[in-house]
Short mmCIF file of C-alpha atoms in Angstrom, two decimals:
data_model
loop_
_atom_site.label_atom_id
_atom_site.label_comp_id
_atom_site.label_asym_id
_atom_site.label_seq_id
_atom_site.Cartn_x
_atom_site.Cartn_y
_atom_site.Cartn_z
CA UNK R 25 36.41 180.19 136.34
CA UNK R 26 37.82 178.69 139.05
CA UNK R 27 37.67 179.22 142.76
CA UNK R 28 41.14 180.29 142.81
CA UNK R 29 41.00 182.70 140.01
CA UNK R 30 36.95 183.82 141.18
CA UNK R 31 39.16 186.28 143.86
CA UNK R 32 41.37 187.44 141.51
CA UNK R 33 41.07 190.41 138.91
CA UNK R 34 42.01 189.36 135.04
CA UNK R 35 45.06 190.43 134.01
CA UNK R 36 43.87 190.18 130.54
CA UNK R 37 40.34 190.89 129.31
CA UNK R 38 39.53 190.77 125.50
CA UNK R 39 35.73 192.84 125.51
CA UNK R 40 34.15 192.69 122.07
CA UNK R 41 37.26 192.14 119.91
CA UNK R 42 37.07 192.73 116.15
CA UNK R 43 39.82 193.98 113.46
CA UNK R 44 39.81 193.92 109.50
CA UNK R 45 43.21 194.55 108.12
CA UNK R 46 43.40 197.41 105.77
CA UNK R 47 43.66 195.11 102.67
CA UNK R 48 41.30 192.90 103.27
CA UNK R 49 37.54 192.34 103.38
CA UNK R 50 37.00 190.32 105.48
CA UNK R 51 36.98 190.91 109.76
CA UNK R 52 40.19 188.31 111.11
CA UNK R 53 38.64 188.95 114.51
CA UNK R 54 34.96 189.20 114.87
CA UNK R 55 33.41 190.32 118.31
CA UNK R 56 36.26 188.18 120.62
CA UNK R 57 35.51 188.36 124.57
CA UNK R 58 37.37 186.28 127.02
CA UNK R 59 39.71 187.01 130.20
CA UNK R 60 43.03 185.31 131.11
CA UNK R 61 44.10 185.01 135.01
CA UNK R 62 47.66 185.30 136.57
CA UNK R 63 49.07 182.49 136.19
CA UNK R 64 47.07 180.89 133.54
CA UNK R 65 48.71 178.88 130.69
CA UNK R 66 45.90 179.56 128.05
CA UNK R 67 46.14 177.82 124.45
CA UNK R 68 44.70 179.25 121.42
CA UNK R 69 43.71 176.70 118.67
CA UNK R 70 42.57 177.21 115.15
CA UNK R 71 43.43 175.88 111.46
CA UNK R 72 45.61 178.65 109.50
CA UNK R 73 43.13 182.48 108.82
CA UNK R 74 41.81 181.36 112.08
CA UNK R 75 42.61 184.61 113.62
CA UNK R 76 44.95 183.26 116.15
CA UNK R 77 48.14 185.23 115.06
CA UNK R 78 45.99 188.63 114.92
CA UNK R 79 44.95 188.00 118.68
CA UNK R 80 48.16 187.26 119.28
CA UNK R 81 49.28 190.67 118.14
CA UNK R 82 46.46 192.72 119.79
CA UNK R 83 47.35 191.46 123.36
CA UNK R 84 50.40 194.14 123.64
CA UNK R 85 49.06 196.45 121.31
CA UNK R 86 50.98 195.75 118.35
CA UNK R 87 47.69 195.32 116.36
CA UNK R 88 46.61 198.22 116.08
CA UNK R 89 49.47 200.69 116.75
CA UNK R 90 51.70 199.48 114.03
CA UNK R 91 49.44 197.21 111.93
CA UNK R 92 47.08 199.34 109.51
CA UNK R 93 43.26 198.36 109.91
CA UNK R 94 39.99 199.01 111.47
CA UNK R 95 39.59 197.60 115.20
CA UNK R 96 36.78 197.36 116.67
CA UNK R 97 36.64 196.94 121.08
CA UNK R 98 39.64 196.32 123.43
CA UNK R 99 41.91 195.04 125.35
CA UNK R 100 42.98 195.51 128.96
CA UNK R 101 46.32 194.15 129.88
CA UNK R 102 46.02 194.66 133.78
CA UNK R 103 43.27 197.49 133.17
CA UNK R 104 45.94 199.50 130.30
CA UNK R 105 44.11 199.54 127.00
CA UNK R 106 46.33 198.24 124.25
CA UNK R 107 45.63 201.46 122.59
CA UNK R 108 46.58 203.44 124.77
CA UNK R 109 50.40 201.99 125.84
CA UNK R 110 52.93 202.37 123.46
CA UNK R 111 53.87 199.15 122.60
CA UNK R 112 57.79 199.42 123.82
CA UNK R 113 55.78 200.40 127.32
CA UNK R 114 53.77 197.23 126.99
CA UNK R 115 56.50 194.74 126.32
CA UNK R 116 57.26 195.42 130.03
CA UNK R 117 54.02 193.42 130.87
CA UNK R 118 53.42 191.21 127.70
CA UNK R 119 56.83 189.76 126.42
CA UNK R 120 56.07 188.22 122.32
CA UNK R 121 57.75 184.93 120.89
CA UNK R 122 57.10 184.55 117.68
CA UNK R 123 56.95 181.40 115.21
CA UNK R 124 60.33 181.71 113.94
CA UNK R 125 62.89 182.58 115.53
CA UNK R 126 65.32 184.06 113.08
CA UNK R 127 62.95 186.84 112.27
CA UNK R 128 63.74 187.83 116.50
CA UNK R 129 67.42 186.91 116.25
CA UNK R 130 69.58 190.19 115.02
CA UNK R 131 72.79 190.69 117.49
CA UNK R 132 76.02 189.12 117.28
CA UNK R 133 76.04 187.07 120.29
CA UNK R 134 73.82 185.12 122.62
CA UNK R 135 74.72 187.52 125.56
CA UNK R 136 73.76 190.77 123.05
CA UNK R 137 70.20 189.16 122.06
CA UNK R 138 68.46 189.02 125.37
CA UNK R 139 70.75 192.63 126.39
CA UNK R 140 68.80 194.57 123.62
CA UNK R 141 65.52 194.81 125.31
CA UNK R 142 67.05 195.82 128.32
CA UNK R 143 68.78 198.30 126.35
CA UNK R 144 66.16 199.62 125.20
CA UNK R 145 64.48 199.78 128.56
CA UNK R 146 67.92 201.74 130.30
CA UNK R 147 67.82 199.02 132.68
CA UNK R 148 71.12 199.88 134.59
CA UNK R 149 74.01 197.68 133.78
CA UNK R 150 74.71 195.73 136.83
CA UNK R 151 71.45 194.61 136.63
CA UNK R 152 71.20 193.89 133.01
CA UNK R 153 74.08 191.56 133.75
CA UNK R 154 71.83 190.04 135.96
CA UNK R 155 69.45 189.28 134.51
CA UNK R 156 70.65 187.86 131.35
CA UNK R 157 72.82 185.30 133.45
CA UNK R 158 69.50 184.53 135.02
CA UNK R 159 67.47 184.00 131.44
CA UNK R 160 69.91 182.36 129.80
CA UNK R 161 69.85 179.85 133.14
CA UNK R 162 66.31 179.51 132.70
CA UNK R 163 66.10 178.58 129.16
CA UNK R 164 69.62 176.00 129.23
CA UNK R 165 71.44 178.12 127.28
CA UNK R 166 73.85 179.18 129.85
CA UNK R 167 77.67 179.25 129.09
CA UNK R 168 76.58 179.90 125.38
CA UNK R 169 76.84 183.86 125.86
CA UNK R 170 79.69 184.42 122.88
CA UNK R 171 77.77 181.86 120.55
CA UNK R 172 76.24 183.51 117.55
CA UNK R 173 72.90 183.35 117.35
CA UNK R 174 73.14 181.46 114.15
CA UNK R 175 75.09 178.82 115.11
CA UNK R 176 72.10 177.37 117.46
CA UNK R 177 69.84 174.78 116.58
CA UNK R 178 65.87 175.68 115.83
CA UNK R 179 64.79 174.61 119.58
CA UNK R 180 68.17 177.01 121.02
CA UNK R 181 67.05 179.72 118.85
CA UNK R 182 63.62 179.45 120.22
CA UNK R 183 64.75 179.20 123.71
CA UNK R 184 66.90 182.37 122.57
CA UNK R 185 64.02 183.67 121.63
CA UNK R 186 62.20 183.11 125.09
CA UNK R 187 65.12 184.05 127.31
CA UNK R 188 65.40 188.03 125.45
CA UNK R 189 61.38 188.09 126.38
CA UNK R 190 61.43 186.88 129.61
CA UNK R 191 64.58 189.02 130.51
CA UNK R 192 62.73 192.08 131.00
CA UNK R 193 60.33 190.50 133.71
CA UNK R 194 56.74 190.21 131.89
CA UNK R 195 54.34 189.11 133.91
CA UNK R 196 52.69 187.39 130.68
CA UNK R 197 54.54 185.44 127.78
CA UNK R 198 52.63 185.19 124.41
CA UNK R 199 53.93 182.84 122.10
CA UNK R 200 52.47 182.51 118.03
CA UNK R 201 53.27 178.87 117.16
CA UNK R 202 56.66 178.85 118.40
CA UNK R 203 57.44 175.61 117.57
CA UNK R 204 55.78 174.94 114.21
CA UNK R 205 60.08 175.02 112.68
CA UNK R 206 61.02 172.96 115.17
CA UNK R 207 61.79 169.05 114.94
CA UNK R 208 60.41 166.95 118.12
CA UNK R 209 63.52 167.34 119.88
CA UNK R 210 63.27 171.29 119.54
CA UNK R 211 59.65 171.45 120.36
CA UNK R 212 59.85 169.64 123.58
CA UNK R 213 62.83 171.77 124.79
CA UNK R 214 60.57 174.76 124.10
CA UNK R 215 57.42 173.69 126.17
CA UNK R 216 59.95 172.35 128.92
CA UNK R 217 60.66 175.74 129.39
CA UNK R 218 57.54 177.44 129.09
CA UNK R 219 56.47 174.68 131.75
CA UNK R 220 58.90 175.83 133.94
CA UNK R 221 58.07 179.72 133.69
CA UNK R 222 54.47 178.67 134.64
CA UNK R 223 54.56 176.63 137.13
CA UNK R 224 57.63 177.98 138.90
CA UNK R 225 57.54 181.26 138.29
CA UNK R 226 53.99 181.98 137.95
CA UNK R 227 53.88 183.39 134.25
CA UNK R 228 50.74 184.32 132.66
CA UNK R 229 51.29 181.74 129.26
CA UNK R 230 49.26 182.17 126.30
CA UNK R 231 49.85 180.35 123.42
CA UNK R 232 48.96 179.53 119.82
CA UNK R 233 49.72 176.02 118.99
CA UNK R 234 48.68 172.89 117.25
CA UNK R 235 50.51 170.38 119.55
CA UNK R 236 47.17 169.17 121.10
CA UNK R 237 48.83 166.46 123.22
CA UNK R 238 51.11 169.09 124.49
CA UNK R 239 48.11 171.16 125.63
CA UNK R 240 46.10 168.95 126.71
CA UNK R 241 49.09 167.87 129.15
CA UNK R 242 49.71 171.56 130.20
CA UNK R 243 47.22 174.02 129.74
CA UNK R 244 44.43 175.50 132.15
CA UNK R 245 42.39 176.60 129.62
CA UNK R 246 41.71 176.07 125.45
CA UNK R 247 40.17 178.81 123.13
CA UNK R 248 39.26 177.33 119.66
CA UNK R 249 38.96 180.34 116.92
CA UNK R 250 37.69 179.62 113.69
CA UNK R 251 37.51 181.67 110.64
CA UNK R 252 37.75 185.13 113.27
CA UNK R 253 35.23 183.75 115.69
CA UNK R 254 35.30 182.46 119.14
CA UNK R 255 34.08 178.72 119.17
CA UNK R 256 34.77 177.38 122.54
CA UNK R 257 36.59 178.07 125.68
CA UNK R 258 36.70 176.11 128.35
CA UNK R 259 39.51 173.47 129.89
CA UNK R 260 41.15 170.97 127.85
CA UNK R 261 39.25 167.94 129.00
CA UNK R 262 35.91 169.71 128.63
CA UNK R 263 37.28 171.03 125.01
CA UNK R 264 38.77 167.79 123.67
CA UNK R 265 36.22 165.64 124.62
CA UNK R 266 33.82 167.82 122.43
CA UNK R 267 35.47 165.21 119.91
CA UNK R 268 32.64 165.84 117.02
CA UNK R 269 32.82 169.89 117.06
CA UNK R 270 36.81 169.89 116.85
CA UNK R 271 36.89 167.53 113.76
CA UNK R 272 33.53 169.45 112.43
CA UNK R 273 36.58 172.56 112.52
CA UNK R 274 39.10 170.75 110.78
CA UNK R 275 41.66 170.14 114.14
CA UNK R 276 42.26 166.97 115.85
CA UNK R 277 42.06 166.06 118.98
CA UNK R 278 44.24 164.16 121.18
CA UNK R 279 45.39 160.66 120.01
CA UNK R 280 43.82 158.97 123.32
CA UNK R 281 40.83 161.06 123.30
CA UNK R 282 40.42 160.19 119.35
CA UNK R 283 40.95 156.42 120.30
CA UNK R 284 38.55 156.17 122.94
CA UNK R 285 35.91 157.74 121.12
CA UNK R 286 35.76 155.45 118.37
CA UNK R 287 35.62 152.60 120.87
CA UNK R 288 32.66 154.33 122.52
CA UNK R 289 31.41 154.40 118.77
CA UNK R 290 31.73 150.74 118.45
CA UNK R 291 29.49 149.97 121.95
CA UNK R 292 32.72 149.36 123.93
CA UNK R 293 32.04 150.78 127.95
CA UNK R 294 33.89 153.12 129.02
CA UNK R 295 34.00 156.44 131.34
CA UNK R 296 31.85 158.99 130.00
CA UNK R 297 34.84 161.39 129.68
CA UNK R 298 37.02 160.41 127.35
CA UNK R 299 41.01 160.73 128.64
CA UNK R 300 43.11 163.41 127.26
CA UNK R 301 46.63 162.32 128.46
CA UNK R 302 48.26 158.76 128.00
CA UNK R 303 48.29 159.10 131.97
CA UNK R 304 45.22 159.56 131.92
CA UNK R 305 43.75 157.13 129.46
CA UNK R 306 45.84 154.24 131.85
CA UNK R 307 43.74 155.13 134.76
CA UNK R 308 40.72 155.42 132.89
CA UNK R 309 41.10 152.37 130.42
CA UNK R 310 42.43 150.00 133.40
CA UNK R 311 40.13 147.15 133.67
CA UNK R 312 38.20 148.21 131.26
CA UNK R 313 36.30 146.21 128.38
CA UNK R 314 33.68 144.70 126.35
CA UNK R 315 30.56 146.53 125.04
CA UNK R 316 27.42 147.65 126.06
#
């Protein structure tokens, strides 16, 4: 925790975390506890039956209002228990990308996609107006209001995606592997924008991704599940550089990190914390050389 966020309350806290779905027999969560501050871009990690798409779900309540199974402690989304909310209540606070974007995508037009939630909300009409202009802005995907949904590319659809969830003001955007459809061009339009809502708006981000040198460059804070549990948490430099544990779990870590690491493994000198960023690694690798 940092100084910052020791004088602030959590606007999400995970206590004890554990769910089985109803046809399986295993737990996909087992006994999860962390917290998430405002303003915190948080990434989730984890190979696939990791549990990262069932945490994902539990943070507005979907999981376990309208997903059959056994759940086991809770979570507070600024103090409301996820149980508690109805879930159309809770979208207010916790707006949900998921990983593709088609499955989101059902109006006619641009313009209609991000007014549904709004819709459904009876935010007044002068203000919808508003505040889809405003989205849309956000996202680059402005003067596109009459363009069918379908006729976007993968990374506009996304964006689409983002721009309906944002629209109706949550103070925290969770994303399941939004770009794992996407090609490069798509995926670094998406985390463009998800840049932008955290740094200059001050959105609560948490996100389940496998783009490590994408988190590494953004996020506060990286939780590693594996097979339901929690493995580490802690901030990306302090994660990554963990280098044996994250291949141990089957992930990777990032491509500098990786590098510098097997240096260190052949007796070359260098910093004792391995870089995480190419920015990074050129301050830390300047000058550098020879072994031990």
């Amino acid at each position: 925790m940092t100084a910052t966020n020791a004088a602030k309350e959590p606007i999400i806290r995970v206590e004890g975390l554990s769910f089985k779905y109803a046809t399986a027999t295993e737990k996909a969560l087992k006994e999860i506890n962390f917290t998430v501050f405002p303003g915190e871009y948080v990434a989730i990690l984890g190979l696939s039956g990791a549990g990262k798409t069932t945490l994902c779900l539990s943070l507005n309540g979907i999981i376990p209002q309208m997903v059959m199974g056994e759940k086991e402690g809770r979570c507070l989304i600024k103090g409301q228990d996820t149980d508690e909310v109805p879930v159309r209540e809770m979208a207010k606070t916790v707006g949900m990308v998921f990983d593709n974007p088609e499955y989101q995508l059902t109006q006619l037009t641009v313009e209609g996609e991000v007014a549904l939630g709004l819709e459904n909300l009876g935010i007044p009409y002068e203000e919808m107006l508003t505040r889809i202009k405003e989205a849309l802005k956000v996202v680059g995907l402005e003067g596109l209001e009459e363009r069918s949904p379908m006729q976007l590319s993968g990374g506009q659809q996304q964006r689409l995606a983002i721009a309906a969830a944002m629209a109706m003001y949550p103070e925290i955007l969770v994303l399941d592997e939004p770009t794992t459809n996407l090609d490069p061009i798509g995926k670094e339009e998406v985390f463009e924008v998800l840049q932008r809502l955290n740094r200059e708006k001050g959105m609560t981000i948490v996100i389940a991704e496998h783009e490590v040198e994408v988190i590494a460059e953004y996020a506060d804070r990286v939780i590693i599940l594996d097979r339901g549990e929690l493995i580490t948490n802690g901030p990306p430099a302090e994660v990554f550089n963990d280098v044996e544990t994250i291949s141990r779990l089957g992930l990777r870590t990032p491509q500098v990190t990786e590098f510098g690491y097997r240096l260190k493994k052949k007796g070359h000198n260098l910093p004792e914390q391995l870089p995480i960023t190419l920015q990074d690694a050129v301050k830390k690798y300047s000058g550098v050389g020879g072994k031990k």
